[in-house]
C-alpha cells in the first residue's frame, strides 16, 4: 500500500485515525478545524511559495540555494509539532531517495514561528518502523479501539468515536 505523508501525521496523533483514513472514512469536512487548516494552507506565505507535486507528495518550496532546497509545511498550530515533524521528514526522505538534498521548515503563521527539520539516519530508521506499523494497522479487519487523548476534542472523527 501507498503510505503517504498524511498517514505519518495521523500515525503520530492516533492509530485509529490511521485505520479510518486508509478506509477512506473521511472526517467531517465542515469541522471548523479542518476548514480553518485548509484556509490557512491556501492563504499564508503566498509570496515565497511554489507548490510542487512530486510523485504522491505535495509540498511547498520556500527557498532554493543552488541545488539545495528548503521545503515547507504550513500548520495551524505547533500543538501537533511532533506529528508534523514526521510528516515533513517523510517528504525529505522521498526527495532524498530521488537524489535531491533538502531540509525542511515547519511554518506556524499564526504563531509567527518556524521550526527547522532535518532528516537523520536514526530518523530514517524510525520512519521505516512507522511505515511498517501503518501497513499493519491498515490491514486490520477492524479499527483500533478509540483511546481518549488530548487530540480527541479537535478531531474530525470525534462524533464517530464518542457520540
Ligand atoms: S476522536 Fe480521538 S480516538 Fe477518535 S480518531 Fe480522533 S483522536 Fe482518535
mmCIF file of C-alpha atoms and ligand atoms in Angstrom:
data_model
loop_
_atom_site.group_PDB
_atom_site.id
_atom_site.type_symbol
_atom_site.label_atom_id
_atom_site.label_comp_id
_atom_site.label_asym_id
_atom_site.label_seq_id
_atom_site.Cartn_x
_atom_site.Cartn_y
_atom_site.Cartn_z
ATOM 1 C CA UNK A 1 0.000 0.000 0.000
ATOM 2 C CA UNK A 2 0.975 3.601 -0.551
ATOM 3 C CA UNK A 3 1.949 5.137 2.800
ATOM 4 C CA UNK A 4 1.853 8.902 2.332
ATOM 5 C CA UNK A 5 2.855 11.879 4.487
ATOM 6 C CA UNK A 6 -0.644 12.397 5.829
ATOM 7 C CA UNK A 7 -0.648 8.877 7.233
ATOM 8 C CA UNK A 8 2.646 9.548 9.009
ATOM 9 C CA UNK A 9 0.999 12.604 10.516
ATOM 10 C CA UNK A 10 -2.055 10.662 11.695
ATOM 11 C CA UNK A 11 0.112 7.837 12.977
ATOM 12 C CA UNK A 12 1.717 10.236 15.431
ATOM 13 C CA UNK A 13 -1.663 11.551 16.558
ATOM 14 C CA UNK A 14 -3.902 8.483 16.808
ATOM 15 C CA UNK A 15 -3.601 4.933 15.423
ATOM 16 C CA UNK A 16 -7.366 4.693 14.995
ATOM 17 C CA UNK A 17 -7.279 7.676 12.647
ATOM 18 C CA UNK A 18 -4.744 5.832 10.511
ATOM 19 C CA UNK A 19 -7.160 2.949 10.035
ATOM 20 C CA UNK A 20 -10.119 5.273 9.288
ATOM 21 C CA UNK A 21 -8.134 7.258 6.724
ATOM 22 C CA UNK A 22 -6.908 4.161 4.935
ATOM 23 C CA UNK A 23 -10.555 3.020 4.621
ATOM 24 C CA UNK A 24 -11.478 6.388 3.108
ATOM 25 C CA UNK A 25 -13.751 7.117 6.043
ATOM 26 C CA UNK A 26 -13.128 10.849 5.934
ATOM 27 C CA UNK A 27 -13.771 13.160 8.870
ATOM 28 C CA UNK A 28 -16.455 15.812 8.888
ATOM 29 C CA UNK A 29 -15.305 18.311 6.227
ATOM 30 C CA UNK A 30 -17.393 21.066 7.831
ATOM 31 C CA UNK A 31 -15.457 20.678 11.039
ATOM 32 C CA UNK A 32 -14.071 24.105 11.952
ATOM 33 C CA UNK A 33 -10.555 22.813 12.479
ATOM 34 C CA UNK A 34 -10.406 21.165 9.084
ATOM 35 C CA UNK A 35 -11.872 24.194 7.258
ATOM 36 C CA UNK A 36 -9.537 26.571 9.027
ATOM 37 C CA UNK A 37 -6.499 24.418 8.308
ATOM 38 C CA UNK A 38 -7.374 24.434 4.614
ATOM 39 C CA UNK A 39 -7.866 28.220 4.641
ATOM 40 C CA UNK A 40 -4.518 28.699 6.314
ATOM 41 C CA UNK A 41 -2.746 26.496 3.802
ATOM 42 C CA UNK A 42 -4.269 28.394 0.896
ATOM 43 C CA UNK A 43 -3.626 31.896 2.141
ATOM 44 C CA UNK A 44 -0.341 32.058 4.033
ATOM 45 C CA UNK A 45 3.220 32.520 2.799
ATOM 46 C CA UNK A 46 1.928 33.080 -0.735
ATOM 47 C CA UNK A 47 4.779 35.409 -1.662
ATOM 48 C CA UNK A 48 7.575 32.844 -1.464
ATOM 49 C CA UNK A 49 5.524 29.822 -2.174
ATOM 50 C CA UNK A 50 5.709 27.400 -5.075
ATOM 51 C CA UNK A 51 3.641 24.315 -4.604
ATOM 52 C CA UNK A 52 5.287 21.242 -6.074
ATOM 53 C CA UNK A 53 3.738 17.868 -6.772
ATOM 54 C CA UNK A 54 6.415 15.182 -6.599
ATOM 55 C CA UNK A 55 5.042 11.657 -7.058
ATOM 56 C CA UNK A 56 2.269 11.409 -4.486
ATOM 57 C CA UNK A 57 3.784 14.161 -2.352
ATOM 58 C CA UNK A 58 2.712 17.787 -2.462
ATOM 59 C CA UNK A 59 4.760 20.379 -0.632
ATOM 60 C CA UNK A 60 5.833 23.992 -0.708
ATOM 61 C CA UNK A 61 9.305 25.002 -1.829
ATOM 62 C CA UNK A 62 10.140 28.040 0.206
ATOM 63 C CA UNK A 63 13.773 28.543 -0.669
ATOM 64 C CA UNK A 64 16.286 27.344 -3.238
ATOM 65 C CA UNK A 65 20.026 27.800 -2.723
ATOM 66 C CA UNK A 66 21.983 26.279 -5.569
ATOM 67 C CA UNK A 67 20.968 22.636 -5.607
ATOM 68 C CA UNK A 68 19.717 22.726 -2.007
ATOM 69 C CA UNK A 69 16.024 23.046 -1.378
ATOM 70 C CA UNK A 70 14.144 24.038 1.711
ATOM 71 C CA UNK A 71 10.634 22.713 1.730
ATOM 72 C CA UNK A 72 7.895 23.953 3.987
ATOM 73 C CA UNK A 73 4.783 22.573 5.555
ATOM 74 C CA UNK A 74 2.256 25.077 6.878
ATOM 75 C CA UNK A 75 0.436 24.160 10.057
ATOM 76 C CA UNK A 76 -2.210 25.825 12.114
ATOM 77 C CA UNK A 77 -0.626 25.149 15.449
ATOM 78 C CA UNK A 78 2.573 23.800 16.952
ATOM 79 C CA UNK A 79 0.338 21.714 19.208
ATOM 80 C CA UNK A 80 0.849 18.860 16.725
ATOM 81 C CA UNK A 81 4.537 19.577 16.133
ATOM 82 C CA UNK A 82 5.754 16.020 16.726
ATOM 83 C CA UNK A 83 3.357 14.636 14.089
ATOM 84 C CA UNK A 84 4.202 17.486 11.722
ATOM 85 C CA UNK A 85 7.920 16.787 12.078
ATOM 86 C CA UNK A 86 7.475 13.173 10.995
ATOM 87 C CA UNK A 87 5.287 14.147 8.063
ATOM 88 C CA UNK A 88 7.918 16.578 6.860
ATOM 89 C CA UNK A 89 10.720 14.071 7.436
ATOM 90 C CA UNK A 90 8.861 11.646 5.221
ATOM 91 C CA UNK A 91 8.841 14.294 2.454
ATOM 92 C CA UNK A 92 12.571 14.831 2.926
ATOM 93 C CA UNK A 93 13.112 11.098 2.614
ATOM 94 C CA UNK A 94 11.114 10.928 -0.627
ATOM 95 C CA UNK A 95 13.317 13.684 -2.053
ATOM 96 C CA UNK A 96 16.489 12.039 -0.757
ATOM 97 C CA UNK A 97 15.535 8.761 -2.419
ATOM 98 C CA UNK A 98 15.221 10.703 -5.662
ATOM 99 C CA UNK A 99 18.726 12.176 -5.192
ATOM 100 C CA UNK A 100 17.552 15.606 -4.033
ATOM 101 C CA UNK A 101 19.127 17.079 -0.904
ATOM 102 C CA UNK A 102 16.656 19.150 1.058
ATOM 103 C CA UNK A 103 15.914 20.343 4.516
ATOM 104 C CA UNK A 104 12.566 21.329 5.932
ATOM 105 C CA UNK A 105 10.804 24.055 7.824
ATOM 106 C CA UNK A 106 7.550 23.787 9.680
ATOM 107 C CA UNK A 107 5.637 27.032 9.356
ATOM 108 C CA UNK A 108 3.260 28.243 12.026
ATOM 109 C CA UNK A 109 1.989 31.558 10.632
ATOM 110 C CA UNK A 110 -0.465 32.154 13.445
ATOM 111 C CA UNK A 111 2.300 31.829 15.995
ATOM 112 C CA UNK A 112 4.819 33.631 13.751
ATOM 113 C CA UNK A 113 7.144 30.704 14.220
ATOM 114 C CA UNK A 114 9.280 28.433 12.034
ATOM 115 C CA UNK A 115 11.000 25.223 13.033
ATOM 116 C CA UNK A 116 13.857 23.581 11.137
ATOM 117 C CA UNK A 117 13.586 19.859 10.382
ATOM 118 C CA UNK A 118 16.491 17.677 9.249
ATOM 119 C CA UNK A 119 16.435 14.049 8.212
ATOM 120 C CA UNK A 120 18.982 11.923 10.103
ATOM 121 C CA UNK A 121 19.867 8.254 9.676
ATOM 122 C CA UNK A 122 18.251 7.435 13.006
ATOM 123 C CA UNK A 123 15.039 9.145 11.929
ATOM 124 C CA UNK A 124 15.049 7.273 8.646
ATOM 125 C CA UNK A 125 15.107 4.021 10.619
ATOM 126 C CA UNK A 126 12.172 5.257 12.725
ATOM 127 C CA UNK A 127 10.275 6.263 9.584
ATOM 128 C CA UNK A 128 10.665 2.734 8.246
ATOM 129 C CA UNK A 129 9.360 1.254 11.523
ATOM 130 C CA UNK A 130 6.378 3.610 11.380
ATOM 131 C CA UNK A 131 5.717 2.728 7.744
ATOM 132 C CA UNK A 132 5.571 -0.976 8.599
ATOM 133 C CA UNK A 133 3.294 -0.332 11.562
ATOM 134 C CA UNK A 134 0.960 1.834 9.441
ATOM 135 C CA UNK A 135 0.607 -1.056 6.985
ATOM 136 C CA UNK A 136 -0.068 -3.450 9.867
ATOM 137 C CA UNK A 137 -2.825 -1.164 11.222
ATOM 138 C CA UNK A 138 -4.351 -0.644 7.758
ATOM 139 C CA UNK A 139 -4.590 -4.387 7.193
ATOM 140 C CA UNK A 140 -6.587 -4.998 10.384
ATOM 141 C CA UNK A 141 -10.206 -6.060 9.864
ATOM 142 C CA UNK A 142 -11.495 -3.607 12.448
ATOM 143 C CA UNK A 143 -10.107 -0.257 13.664
ATOM 144 C CA UNK A 144 -8.096 0.032 16.877
ATOM 145 C CA UNK A 145 -10.363 0.934 19.794
ATOM 146 C CA UNK A 146 -10.712 4.672 20.438
ATOM 147 C CA UNK A 147 -8.466 5.904 23.203
ATOM 148 C CA UNK A 148 -9.310 9.247 24.754
ATOM 149 C CA UNK A 149 -6.393 11.587 24.218
ATOM 150 C CA UNK A 150 -5.548 15.282 24.088
ATOM 151 C CA UNK A 151 -6.349 15.349 20.336
ATOM 152 C CA UNK A 152 -9.916 13.961 20.502
ATOM 153 C CA UNK A 153 -11.558 17.291 21.249
ATOM 154 C CA UNK A 154 -10.338 18.808 17.981
ATOM 155 C CA UNK A 155 -10.560 15.645 15.889
ATOM 156 C CA UNK A 156 -12.931 15.439 12.906
ATOM 157 C CA UNK A 157 -13.834 11.896 13.999
ATOM 158 C CA UNK A 158 -14.839 12.900 17.496
ATOM 159 C CA UNK A 159 -18.555 12.270 16.958
ATOM 160 C CA UNK A 160 -17.876 8.981 15.246
ATOM 161 C CA UNK A 161 -15.735 7.758 18.125
ATOM 162 C CA UNK A 162 -17.544 9.165 21.109
ATOM 163 C CA UNK A 163 -21.174 10.068 20.226
HETATM 164 S S1 LIG B 1 -11.652 11.181 18.304
HETATM 165 FE FE1 LIG B 1 -9.816 10.562 19.419
HETATM 166 S S2 LIG B 1 -9.820 8.309 19.331
HETATM 167 FE FE2 LIG B 1 -11.208 9.056 17.738
HETATM 168 S S3 LIG B 1 -9.982 9.125 15.905
HETATM 169 FE FE3 LIG B 1 -9.945 11.180 16.813
HETATM 170 S S4 LIG B 1 -8.130 11.214 18.112
HETATM 171 FE FE4 LIG B 1 -8.562 9.071 17.622
#
